[in-house]
Coordinates of C-alpha atoms and ligand atoms in Angstrom, one line a residue:
X245 CA 42.6 -5.0 10.0
X246 CA 40.9 -3.2 7.1
X247 CA 40.6 -6.4 5.1
X248 CA 38.8 -8.1 8.0
X249 CA 36.2 -5.3 8.3
X250 CA 35.6 -4.7 4.6
X251 CA 31.8 -5.1 4.0
X252 CA 31.0 -7.9 1.8
X253 CA 27.9 -8.1 -0.3
X254 CA 26.8 -11.2 -2.1
X255 CA 26.4 -9.6 -5.4
X256 CA 24.7 -11.2 -8.4
X257 CA 24.3 -8.7 -11.1
X258 CA 21.6 -10.0 -13.5
X259 CA 20.7 -6.6 -15.0
X260 CA 24.3 -6.1 -16.2
X261 CA 24.4 -9.7 -17.5
X262 CA 21.1 -9.7 -19.3
X263 CA 20.3 -6.1 -20.4
X264 CA 23.1 -4.8 -22.4
X265 CA 21.9 -1.7 -24.2
X266 CA 20.1 -0.3 -21.2
X267 CA 23.1 1.0 -19.3
X268 CA 26.6 2.5 -19.4
X269 CA 29.3 1.0 -17.1
X270 CA 30.4 3.8 -14.9
X271 CA 32.2 4.7 -11.7
X272 CA 31.6 7.0 -8.8
X273 CA 33.5 10.3 -8.4
X274 CA 35.8 10.4 -5.4
X275 CA 34.7 12.5 -2.5
X276 CA 37.2 14.3 -0.2
X277 CA 36.0 13.5 3.3
X278 CA 33.3 10.9 3.6
X279 CA 31.5 10.8 7.0
X280 CA 28.6 8.4 7.8
X281 CA 25.5 10.3 8.9
X282 CA 22.9 7.7 8.9
X283 CA 23.0 3.9 8.7
X284 CA 19.8 1.8 8.5
X285 CA 20.8 -1.1 10.8
X286 CA 17.4 -2.8 10.4
X287 CA 17.8 -2.8 6.6
X288 CA 21.5 -3.8 6.8
X289 CA 20.5 -6.9 8.8
X290 CA 17.9 -7.8 6.2
X291 CA 20.6 -7.6 3.6
X292 CA 22.8 -9.8 5.7
X293 CA 25.5 -7.1 5.8
X294 CA 27.7 -6.6 8.9
X295 CA 27.0 -3.1 10.2
X296 CA 30.4 -2.9 11.9
X297 CA 32.0 -3.3 8.5
X298 CA 29.7 -0.7 6.9
X299 CA 30.7 1.8 9.6
X300 CA 34.5 1.2 9.0
X301 CA 36.4 3.7 6.9
X302 CA 36.4 1.2 4.1
X303 CA 32.7 0.6 4.4
X304 CA 31.9 4.3 4.3
X305 CA 34.2 4.6 1.2
X306 CA 32.1 1.9 -0.5
X307 CA 28.9 3.8 0.4
X308 CA 30.1 6.9 -1.4
X309 CA 31.5 5.1 -4.5
X310 CA 35.1 6.0 -3.5
X311 CA 35.9 2.3 -3.2
X312 CA 34.2 -0.4 -5.3
X313 CA 32.8 -3.2 -3.2
X314 CA 34.0 -6.6 -4.3
X315 CA 31.6 -8.1 -6.9
X316 CA 30.0 -4.7 -7.7
X317 CA 29.5 -4.0 -11.4
X318 CA 28.5 -0.3 -11.3
X319 CA 26.4 1.1 -14.1
X320 CA 24.3 4.1 -14.9
X321 CA 20.9 2.9 -16.1
X322 CA 19.3 4.3 -19.2
X323 CA 15.7 5.4 -19.3
X324 CA 13.4 7.8 -20.9
X325 CA 10.5 9.6 -19.2
X326 CA 7.4 11.7 -19.6
X327 CA 8.1 14.7 -17.3
X328 CA 5.0 16.7 -16.6
X329 CA 3.5 15.3 -19.7
X330 CA 6.4 16.0 -22.1
X331 CA 8.6 13.1 -23.5
X332 CA 12.4 13.1 -22.9
X333 CA 13.9 10.2 -24.8
X334 CA 17.2 10.2 -22.8
X335 CA 17.1 10.7 -19.1
X336 CA 18.9 7.9 -17.3
X337 CA 20.9 8.0 -14.1
X338 CA 22.5 11.4 -14.2
X339 CA 23.8 11.2 -10.7
X340 CA 23.2 7.7 -9.6
X341 CA 24.8 4.3 -10.0
X342 CA 23.5 0.8 -9.7
X343 CA 26.3 -1.0 -7.8
X344 CA 24.7 -4.4 -8.3
X345 CA 22.0 -6.7 -6.9
X346 CA 22.2 -8.5 -3.6
X347 CA 20.1 -11.5 -2.4
X348 CA 18.8 -10.6 1.0
X349 CA 18.4 -13.0 3.9
X350 CA 14.9 -14.0 2.6
X351 CA 16.3 -14.7 -0.9
X352 CA 14.8 -11.6 -2.4
X353 CA 16.8 -9.8 -5.1
X354 CA 17.4 -6.1 -4.1
X355 CA 19.2 -3.4 -6.0
X356 CA 22.0 -1.5 -4.2
X357 CA 22.1 1.9 -5.7
X358 CA 24.0 5.2 -5.0
X359 CA 22.5 8.6 -5.6
X360 CA 24.7 11.7 -5.7
X361 CA 27.8 9.8 -6.7
X362 CA 28.9 12.1 -9.5
X363 CA 28.2 12.9 -13.1
X364 CA 27.5 10.0 -15.5
X365 CA 27.0 10.0 -19.3
X366 CA 23.4 10.9 -18.6
X367 CA 24.1 13.9 -16.5
X368 CA 23.3 16.5 -19.1
X369 CA 23.7 19.9 -17.4
X370 CA 23.5 18.4 -13.9
X371 CA 26.5 18.3 -11.5
X372 CA 25.9 14.7 -10.5
X373 CA 25.7 15.6 -6.8
X374 CA 23.2 15.6 -4.0
X375 CA 22.9 17.7 -0.9
X376 CA 22.5 16.4 2.6
X377 CA 18.9 17.7 3.1
X378 CA 17.2 16.0 0.2
X379 CA 19.0 12.7 0.9
X380 CA 18.1 12.7 4.6
X381 CA 14.5 13.6 3.5
X382 CA 14.5 10.5 1.2
X383 CA 15.8 8.4 4.2
X384 CA 13.0 9.5 6.6
X385 CA 10.1 9.5 4.2
X386 CA 11.1 6.1 2.9
X387 CA 11.3 4.7 6.4
X388 CA 8.0 6.2 7.2
X389 CA 6.4 4.6 4.2
X390 CA 8.0 1.2 5.0
X391 CA 6.8 1.4 8.6
X392 CA 3.3 2.2 7.3
X393 CA 3.4 -1.0 5.3
X394 CA 3.7 0.7 2.0
X395 CA 6.0 -0.8 -0.7
X396 CA 9.0 1.4 -1.1
X397 CA 12.6 1.8 -1.9
X398 CA 14.6 2.3 1.3
X399 CA 17.7 4.1 2.3
X400 CA 20.6 2.1 3.6
X401 CA 22.8 5.0 4.4
X402 CA 23.5 8.7 4.0
X403 CA 27.2 9.7 3.9
X404 CA 28.3 13.4 3.9
X405 CA 30.9 13.9 1.3
X406 CA 32.8 16.9 2.9
X407 CA 32.1 18.8 -0.3
X408 CA 29.9 21.8 -0.9
X409 CA 27.3 21.5 -3.7
X410 CA 26.1 24.6 -5.5
X411 CA 22.3 25.1 -5.4
X412 CA 20.5 28.4 -4.8
X413 CA 23.0 28.5 -1.9
X414 CA 26.0 26.4 -1.1
X415 CA 25.0 23.2 0.7
X416 CA 26.8 20.3 2.2
X417 CA 26.9 17.3 -0.1
X418 CA 25.9 13.7 0.5
X419 CA 25.6 10.3 -1.2
X420 CA 22.5 8.2 -0.5
X421 CA 22.7 4.4 -0.7
X422 CA 19.3 2.9 -1.4
X423 CA 17.8 -0.5 -1.8
X424 CA 14.9 -1.3 -4.1
X425 CA 13.3 -4.4 -5.6
X426 CA 14.6 -2.9 -8.8
X427 CA 15.0 0.4 -10.5
X428 CA 13.2 -0.7 -13.7
X429 CA 10.8 2.2 -14.5
X430 CA 8.0 2.8 -16.9
X431 CA 10.6 5.1 -18.5
X432 CA 12.9 2.1 -19.0
X433 CA 10.3 0.5 -21.3
X434 CA 9.8 3.8 -23.0
X435 CA 13.5 3.9 -23.6
X436 CA 13.6 0.5 -25.2
X437 CA 10.6 1.3 -27.3
X438 CA 12.0 4.6 -28.5
X439 CA 15.1 2.8 -29.6
X440 CA 12.9 0.8 -32.0
X441 CA 14.8 -2.3 -31.0
X442 CA 12.3 -5.1 -30.7
X443 CA 14.9 -7.5 -29.3
X444 CA 15.9 -5.0 -26.5
X445 CA 12.2 -4.5 -25.6
X446 CA 11.6 -8.2 -25.4
X447 CA 14.7 -8.9 -23.4
X448 CA 13.7 -6.1 -20.9
X449 CA 10.1 -7.4 -20.6
X450 CA 11.2 -11.0 -20.2
X451 CA 13.6 -9.9 -17.5
X452 CA 11.0 -7.8 -15.7
X453 CA 8.6 -10.8 -15.8
X454 CA 11.2 -13.2 -14.4
X455 CA 12.3 -10.8 -11.7
X456 CA 8.9 -9.3 -10.6
X457 CA 6.0 -11.2 -12.0
X458 CA 7.1 -14.8 -12.6
X459 CA 3.5 -16.0 -12.6
X460 CA 2.8 -14.0 -15.8
X461 CA 5.2 -16.4 -17.6
X462 CA 2.8 -19.3 -17.0
X463 CA -0.1 -17.6 -18.8
X464 CA -1.2 -17.7 -22.4
X465 CA -0.1 -14.2 -23.1
X466 CA 2.8 -13.4 -20.6
X467 CA 3.3 -9.9 -21.8
X468 CA -0.3 -9.0 -21.4
X469 CA -0.3 -10.7 -18.0
X470 CA 2.8 -8.7 -17.1
X471 CA 1.0 -5.4 -18.0
X472 CA -2.0 -6.4 -16.0
X473 CA 0.2 -7.2 -13.0
X474 CA 1.9 -3.8 -13.2
X475 CA -1.5 -2.1 -13.5
X476 CA -2.7 -3.9 -10.4
X477 CA 0.4 -3.2 -8.4
X478 CA 0.2 0.5 -9.2
X479 CA -3.5 0.6 -8.3
X480 CA -2.7 -0.9 -5.0
X481 CA 0.3 1.3 -4.3
X482 CA -1.4 4.6 -5.1
X483 CA -4.4 3.6 -3.1
X484 CA -2.1 3.1 -0.1
X485 CA -0.6 6.6 -0.7
X486 CA -4.1 8.0 -0.7
X487 CA -5.0 6.3 2.5
X488 CA -2.2 8.0 4.4
X489 CA -2.3 11.4 2.7
X490 CA 1.0 11.0 0.9
X491 CA 1.8 13.2 -2.1
X492 CA 4.6 11.9 -4.3
X493 CA 5.0 15.2 -6.0
X494 CA 6.7 14.2 -9.2
X495 CA 5.0 11.2 -10.7
X496 CA 6.8 11.3 -14.0
X497 CA 7.1 8.0 -15.8
X498 CA 10.8 7.8 -15.0
X499 CA 9.8 7.9 -11.3
X500 CA 7.3 5.0 -11.5
X501 CA 8.8 1.6 -10.7
X502 CA 7.5 -1.5 -12.4
X503 CA 7.9 -3.5 -9.2
X504 CA 5.1 -1.5 -7.5
X505 CA 7.4 0.2 -5.0
X506 CA 7.4 3.9 -4.3
X507 CA 10.7 5.3 -5.7
X508 CA 12.4 8.7 -6.2
X509 CA 11.4 10.7 -3.2
X510 CA 11.8 14.3 -4.3
X511 CA 9.4 17.0 -3.5
X512 CA 7.1 14.5 -1.7
X513 CA 5.2 15.3 1.6
X514 CA 2.3 14.2 3.7
X515 CA -0.7 16.4 3.7
X516 CA -1.9 18.0 6.9
X517 CA -5.3 19.6 6.4
X518 CA -7.3 17.5 3.9
X519 CA -7.8 19.1 0.5
X520 CA -7.6 17.0 -2.7
X521 CA -6.0 19.9 -4.5
X522 CA -3.0 20.0 -2.2
X523 CA 0.3 20.5 -4.0
X524 CA 3.6 21.1 -2.3
X525 CA 6.1 20.9 -5.1
X526 CA 7.5 24.3 -6.2
X527 CA 7.7 23.2 -9.8
X528 CA 4.1 21.8 -10.1
X529 CA 2.4 25.0 -11.1
X530 CA -0.6 23.4 -12.8
X531 CA -1.2 20.9 -10.0
X532 CA -0.7 18.0 -12.3
X533 CA 0.6 15.9 -9.3
X534 CA -1.9 17.2 -6.7
X535 CA -3.0 14.8 -4.0
X536 CA -6.4 14.0 -5.6
X537 CA -4.9 13.6 -9.1
X538 CA -2.5 10.8 -8.3
X539 CA -4.7 7.9 -9.3
X540 CA -5.5 9.6 -12.6
X541 CA -1.8 10.2 -13.2
X542 CA -0.9 6.6 -12.4
X543 CA -3.3 5.5 -15.1
X544 CA -1.9 8.0 -17.5
X545 CA 1.6 6.7 -16.9
X546 CA 0.4 3.1 -17.3
X547 CA -1.0 4.1 -20.7
X548 CA 2.6 5.1 -21.6
X549 CA 3.7 1.7 -20.5
X550 CA 1.0 0.1 -22.7
X551 CA 2.2 2.1 -25.7
X552 CA 5.8 0.9 -25.1
X553 CA 5.0 -2.8 -24.9
X554 CA 2.3 -2.8 -27.5
X555 CA 4.3 -4.7 -30.1
X556 CA 4.6 -7.6 -27.7
X557 CA 1.0 -7.8 -26.9
X558 CA -0.3 -9.0 -30.3
X559 CA 1.1 -9.2 -33.8
X560 CA -1.8 -7.1 -35.0
X561 CA -1.6 -3.5 -33.7
X562 CA -5.4 -3.1 -33.5
X563 CA -5.8 -6.2 -31.5
X564 CA -2.9 -5.2 -29.3
X565 CA -4.5 -1.8 -28.6
X566 CA -7.8 -3.5 -27.8
X567 CA -6.4 -5.9 -25.2
X568 CA -4.2 -3.2 -23.7
X569 CA -7.1 -0.8 -23.4
X570 CA -9.2 -3.4 -21.7
X571 CA -6.6 -3.9 -19.0
X572 CA -5.9 -0.1 -18.7
X573 CA -9.5 0.6 -18.3
X574 CA -9.7 -1.8 -15.4
X575 CA -7.5 0.6 -13.4
X576 CA -10.2 2.7 -11.8
X577 CA -12.1 -0.4 -10.6
X578 CA -8.9 -1.9 -9.2
X579 CA -7.9 1.3 -7.5
X580 CA -11.4 1.8 -6.1
X581 CA -11.4 -1.7 -4.7
X582 CA -8.1 -1.2 -2.9
X583 CA -8.9 2.2 -1.7
X584 CA -12.4 1.3 -0.6
X585 CA -11.2 -1.7 1.4
X586 CA -8.5 0.4 3.0
X587 CA -11.0 3.2 3.8
X588 CA -13.4 0.8 5.4
X589 CA -10.6 -0.5 7.7
X590 CA -9.7 3.1 8.6
X591 CA -13.3 3.5 9.8
X592 CA -13.6 0.2 11.5
X593 CA -16.2 -1.0 9.1
X594 CA -16.3 -4.3 7.4
X595 CA -19.3 -4.1 5.1
X596 CA -19.1 -2.0 2.0
X597 CA -22.6 -0.7 1.1
X598 CA -24.5 2.5 0.6
X599 CA -24.4 3.7 4.2
X600 CA -20.6 3.0 4.4
X601 CA -20.0 4.8 1.2
X602 CA -22.1 7.8 2.4
X603 CA -20.1 7.9 5.7
X604 CA -16.8 8.0 3.8
X605 CA -18.0 10.7 1.5
X606 CA -19.5 12.8 4.3
X607 CA -16.4 12.5 6.4
X608 CA -14.2 13.8 3.6
X609 CA -16.7 16.7 3.0
X610 CA -16.5 17.6 6.7
X611 CA -12.7 17.4 6.6
X612 CA -12.5 19.6 3.6
X613 CA -15.0 22.2 4.8
X614 CA -13.3 22.6 8.2
X615 CA -9.7 21.9 7.0
X616 CA -9.2 19.0 9.3
X617 CA -5.8 17.4 9.7
X618 CA -6.0 14.1 7.8
X619 CA -3.9 11.9 10.1
X620 CA -5.2 13.3 13.4
X621 CA -8.8 12.9 12.3
X622 CA -8.6 9.2 11.5
X623 CA -6.6 8.5 14.6
X624 CA -9.0 10.3 16.8
X625 CA -11.9 8.2 15.7
X626 CA -10.9 5.1 17.7
X627 CA -11.0 7.1 20.9
X628 CA -14.5 8.2 19.9
X629 CA -15.5 4.6 19.5
X630 CA -14.2 3.9 23.0
X631 CA -16.6 6.5 24.3
X632 CA -14.2 9.5 24.4
X633 CA -15.1 11.8 21.5
X634 CA -13.2 14.8 22.9
X635 CA -10.1 14.2 20.9
X636 CA -11.9 14.1 17.6
X637 CA -14.3 17.0 18.5
X638 CA -11.3 19.2 19.4
X639 CA -10.1 19.0 15.8
X640 CA -13.3 20.7 14.6
X641 CA -14.1 24.3 14.8
X642 CA -17.8 23.4 14.5
X643 CA -18.0 20.1 16.4
X644 CA -21.7 19.8 16.0
X645 CA -21.3 18.7 12.3
X646 CA -18.9 16.0 13.5
X647 CA -21.3 14.9 16.3
X648 CA -24.0 14.2 13.7
X649 CA -21.6 12.2 11.5
X650 CA -20.1 10.3 14.5
X651 CA -23.5 9.2 15.7
X652 CA -24.3 7.7 12.3
X653 CA -20.9 6.1 12.1
X654 CA -21.1 4.5 15.6
X655 CA -24.5 3.1 14.7
X656 CA -23.1 1.6 11.5
X657 CA -20.1 0.1 13.5
X658 CA -22.6 -1.3 16.0
X659 CA -24.7 -3.1 13.3
X660 CA -21.5 -4.9 12.1
X661 CA -19.7 -5.7 15.3
X662 CA -20.4 -6.3 19.0
X663 CA -17.3 -5.0 20.5
X664 CA -16.2 -1.4 19.8
X665 CA -12.9 -1.9 21.7
X666 CA -11.8 -4.6 19.3
X667 CA -12.7 -2.5 16.4
X668 CA -10.9 0.5 17.9
X669 CA -7.7 -1.6 18.3
X670 CA -7.9 -2.7 14.7
X671 CA -8.3 0.9 13.6
X672 CA -5.2 1.8 15.4
X673 CA -3.2 -0.7 13.4
X674 CA -4.1 1.2 10.2
X675 CA -4.5 4.8 11.2
X676 CA -1.0 6.1 12.1
X677 CA -0.5 8.5 14.9
X678 CA 3.0 9.6 13.7
X679 CA 3.9 10.6 10.1
X680 CA 6.9 12.8 9.2
X681 CA 5.3 16.2 9.7
X682 CA 6.5 18.7 7.2
X683 CA 7.4 21.4 9.7
X684 CA 9.3 18.9 11.9
X685 CA 11.1 17.4 8.8
X686 CA 12.2 20.9 7.9
X687 CA 13.4 21.6 11.4
X688 CA 15.3 18.4 11.6
X689 CA 16.9 19.0 8.2
X690 CA 17.9 22.5 9.1
X691 CA 19.6 21.1 12.3
X692 CA 21.3 18.4 10.3
X693 CA 22.7 21.1 7.8
X694 CA 24.1 22.9 10.8
X695 CA 25.8 19.7 12.0
X696 CA 23.3 18.4 14.6
X697 CA 21.7 15.1 13.7
X698 CA 19.9 14.7 17.0
X699 CA 16.4 16.0 15.8
X700 CA 16.6 13.9 12.7
X701 CA 17.5 10.7 14.5
X702 CA 14.7 11.3 17.0
X703 CA 12.3 11.8 14.2
X704 CA 13.4 8.5 12.6
X705 CA 12.8 6.8 15.9
X706 CA 9.3 8.2 16.1
X707 CA 8.1 7.5 12.6
X708 CA 9.4 3.9 12.4
X709 CA 6.7 3.0 15.0
X710 CA 3.9 5.0 13.4
X711 CA 0.9 3.2 15.1
X712 CA 2.4 2.9 18.5
X713 CA 1.3 6.0 20.5
X714 CA 3.9 6.9 23.2
X715 CA 3.8 9.5 25.9
X716 CA 6.0 12.5 25.4
X717 CA 5.8 12.5 21.7
X718 CA 2.7 14.7 21.4
X719 CA 4.6 17.3 19.3
X720 CA 5.2 14.7 16.6
X721 CA 1.5 14.0 16.3
X722 CA 0.3 17.5 16.0
X723 CA -0.2 19.3 12.7
X724 CA 2.0 22.3 11.7
X725 CA 1.3 25.6 13.4
X726 CA -1.0 27.9 11.4
X727 CA 1.8 30.2 10.1
X728 CA 3.7 27.2 8.7
X729 CA 1.1 25.5 6.5
X730 CA -0.1 27.8 3.8
X731 CA 3.1 28.6 1.9
X732 CA 4.9 25.3 2.4
X733 CA 6.8 24.2 -0.7
X734 CA 9.0 21.3 -1.4
X735 CA 11.9 21.2 -3.9
X736 CA 13.2 18.5 -6.1
X737 CA 16.6 18.6 -4.5
X738 CA 18.5 18.5 -7.8
Ligands
LIG19 P1 14.1 13.3 -11.0 O1 12.8 13.6 -11.7 O2 14.5 14.3 -9.9 O3 14.1 11.9 -10.5 O4 15.3 13.4 -12.1 C1 15.1 13.5 -13.4 C2 16.4 13.3 -14.2 O5 17.4 14.3 -13.9 C3 17.1 12.0 -14.0 O6 17.6 11.6 -15.2 C4 18.2 12.3 -13.0 O7 19.3 11.4 -13.1 C5 18.6 13.7 -13.5 N1 19.2 14.5 -12.5 C6 18.6 15.1 -11.4 N2 19.5 15.8 -10.7 C7 20.7 15.7 -11.3 C8 22.0 16.2 -11.0 N3 22.2 17.0 -9.9 N4 23.0 15.9 -11.8 C9 22.8 15.1 -12.9 N5 21.6 14.6 -13.2 C10 20.5 14.9 -12.4
LIG20 MG1 14.0 10.2 -10.9

């Protein structure tokens, strides 16, 4: 029976084949009592994997690294990273394994990756393990981002290991299986560059071009076109974060994927009350990764990528610096274009222009001054456009200021469009009603730690249809109670 139910993945492991020097072959550590907590059926279907097989004891053993799937070629990937600005030449997968790559039903190559599967040669002082809470957190935030249409790595499964892991307290352990376009990071390039191995750097870049940006290969300077494509993908990605109030929390260069997907969900969270200075991470004392700083940090990280690939851009260093700088300096314009377009859509406007810009700026000032919940505010605007401003007004302690703004805004919408109802409907396709609210995430994780997955599963059900308002789910749309918000901190989960 077990043979028939063993999950089969159509592995094709190009990273292992082509990028020797950037990994160590490795195996997972056995875990005593694996138990499947969450399986992402939607994603399994996309990968063409039979969910029944994944749920079988053998499938679950594969998802912890206890049993190697046929065709897997597990490795720990090597990478460097700038962590909070300081360079660490050798980070790498300390507690993770790339099992291999799978072509999904659309023919897209996806990494299948375990996190929390035991110590690797890159583990340094870490124990190689992960706890249930942070892995479920990565599951739900990743699904929320995906459902919001934001490129992201996604969790396929979370399996409890039956082991306790030692953190500040003892916590139940887990292994996360995640799927990503790849796990090639800015830090992977920094690693190849730091090795002073021109061949390795070239092989990595050629590989990344072929896998993620094949069009770059057709240009006059493929390496420069590659850099430009990465810059553009990051400008677009971070703009999307900023449009939903997402704070990554630890934008080190080892946590920035070349593909343009969000990866490595650690101390991330969605902002409630709007304030660009918002920081949740317990270790981000200086606010380096504060909400409003994210575009700036993305550009800073891209400068590290530019430095790494510099020798490929031009034989002459000065000329290489000049072309790289030109591209790097285009980041703010690209970011502003993506963000501006997204913000117009959130406000139901189509024409950028001085009045639209003023409306955007003034709304943010109002939100900041009155500490308005970011998500609720944008969502409430569509009701106001339909002639029911009560929902939006109720968010403001001093609604008069909002009334003045709303009058100008409705007038602007009216100059652009004849039908406010159509505009309102379009706004509701970009302004979510449900995001994973921090206080509810914490509640659901506490219940999961105590053995009750009910609240977590319900939350996943809610946030995977973020734009679709449903009766009975009001609690999921409301910001945290006053006493929760102020001291809220998130942790890296290491
Ligand atoms: P992060 O910034 O959390 O993505 O991780 C930074 C580095 O620390 C990476 O190289 C991880 O593999 C490593 N790391 C984090 N937690 C652990 C752990 N518990 N055991 C071993 N390595 C870890
Ligand atoms: Mg990381």
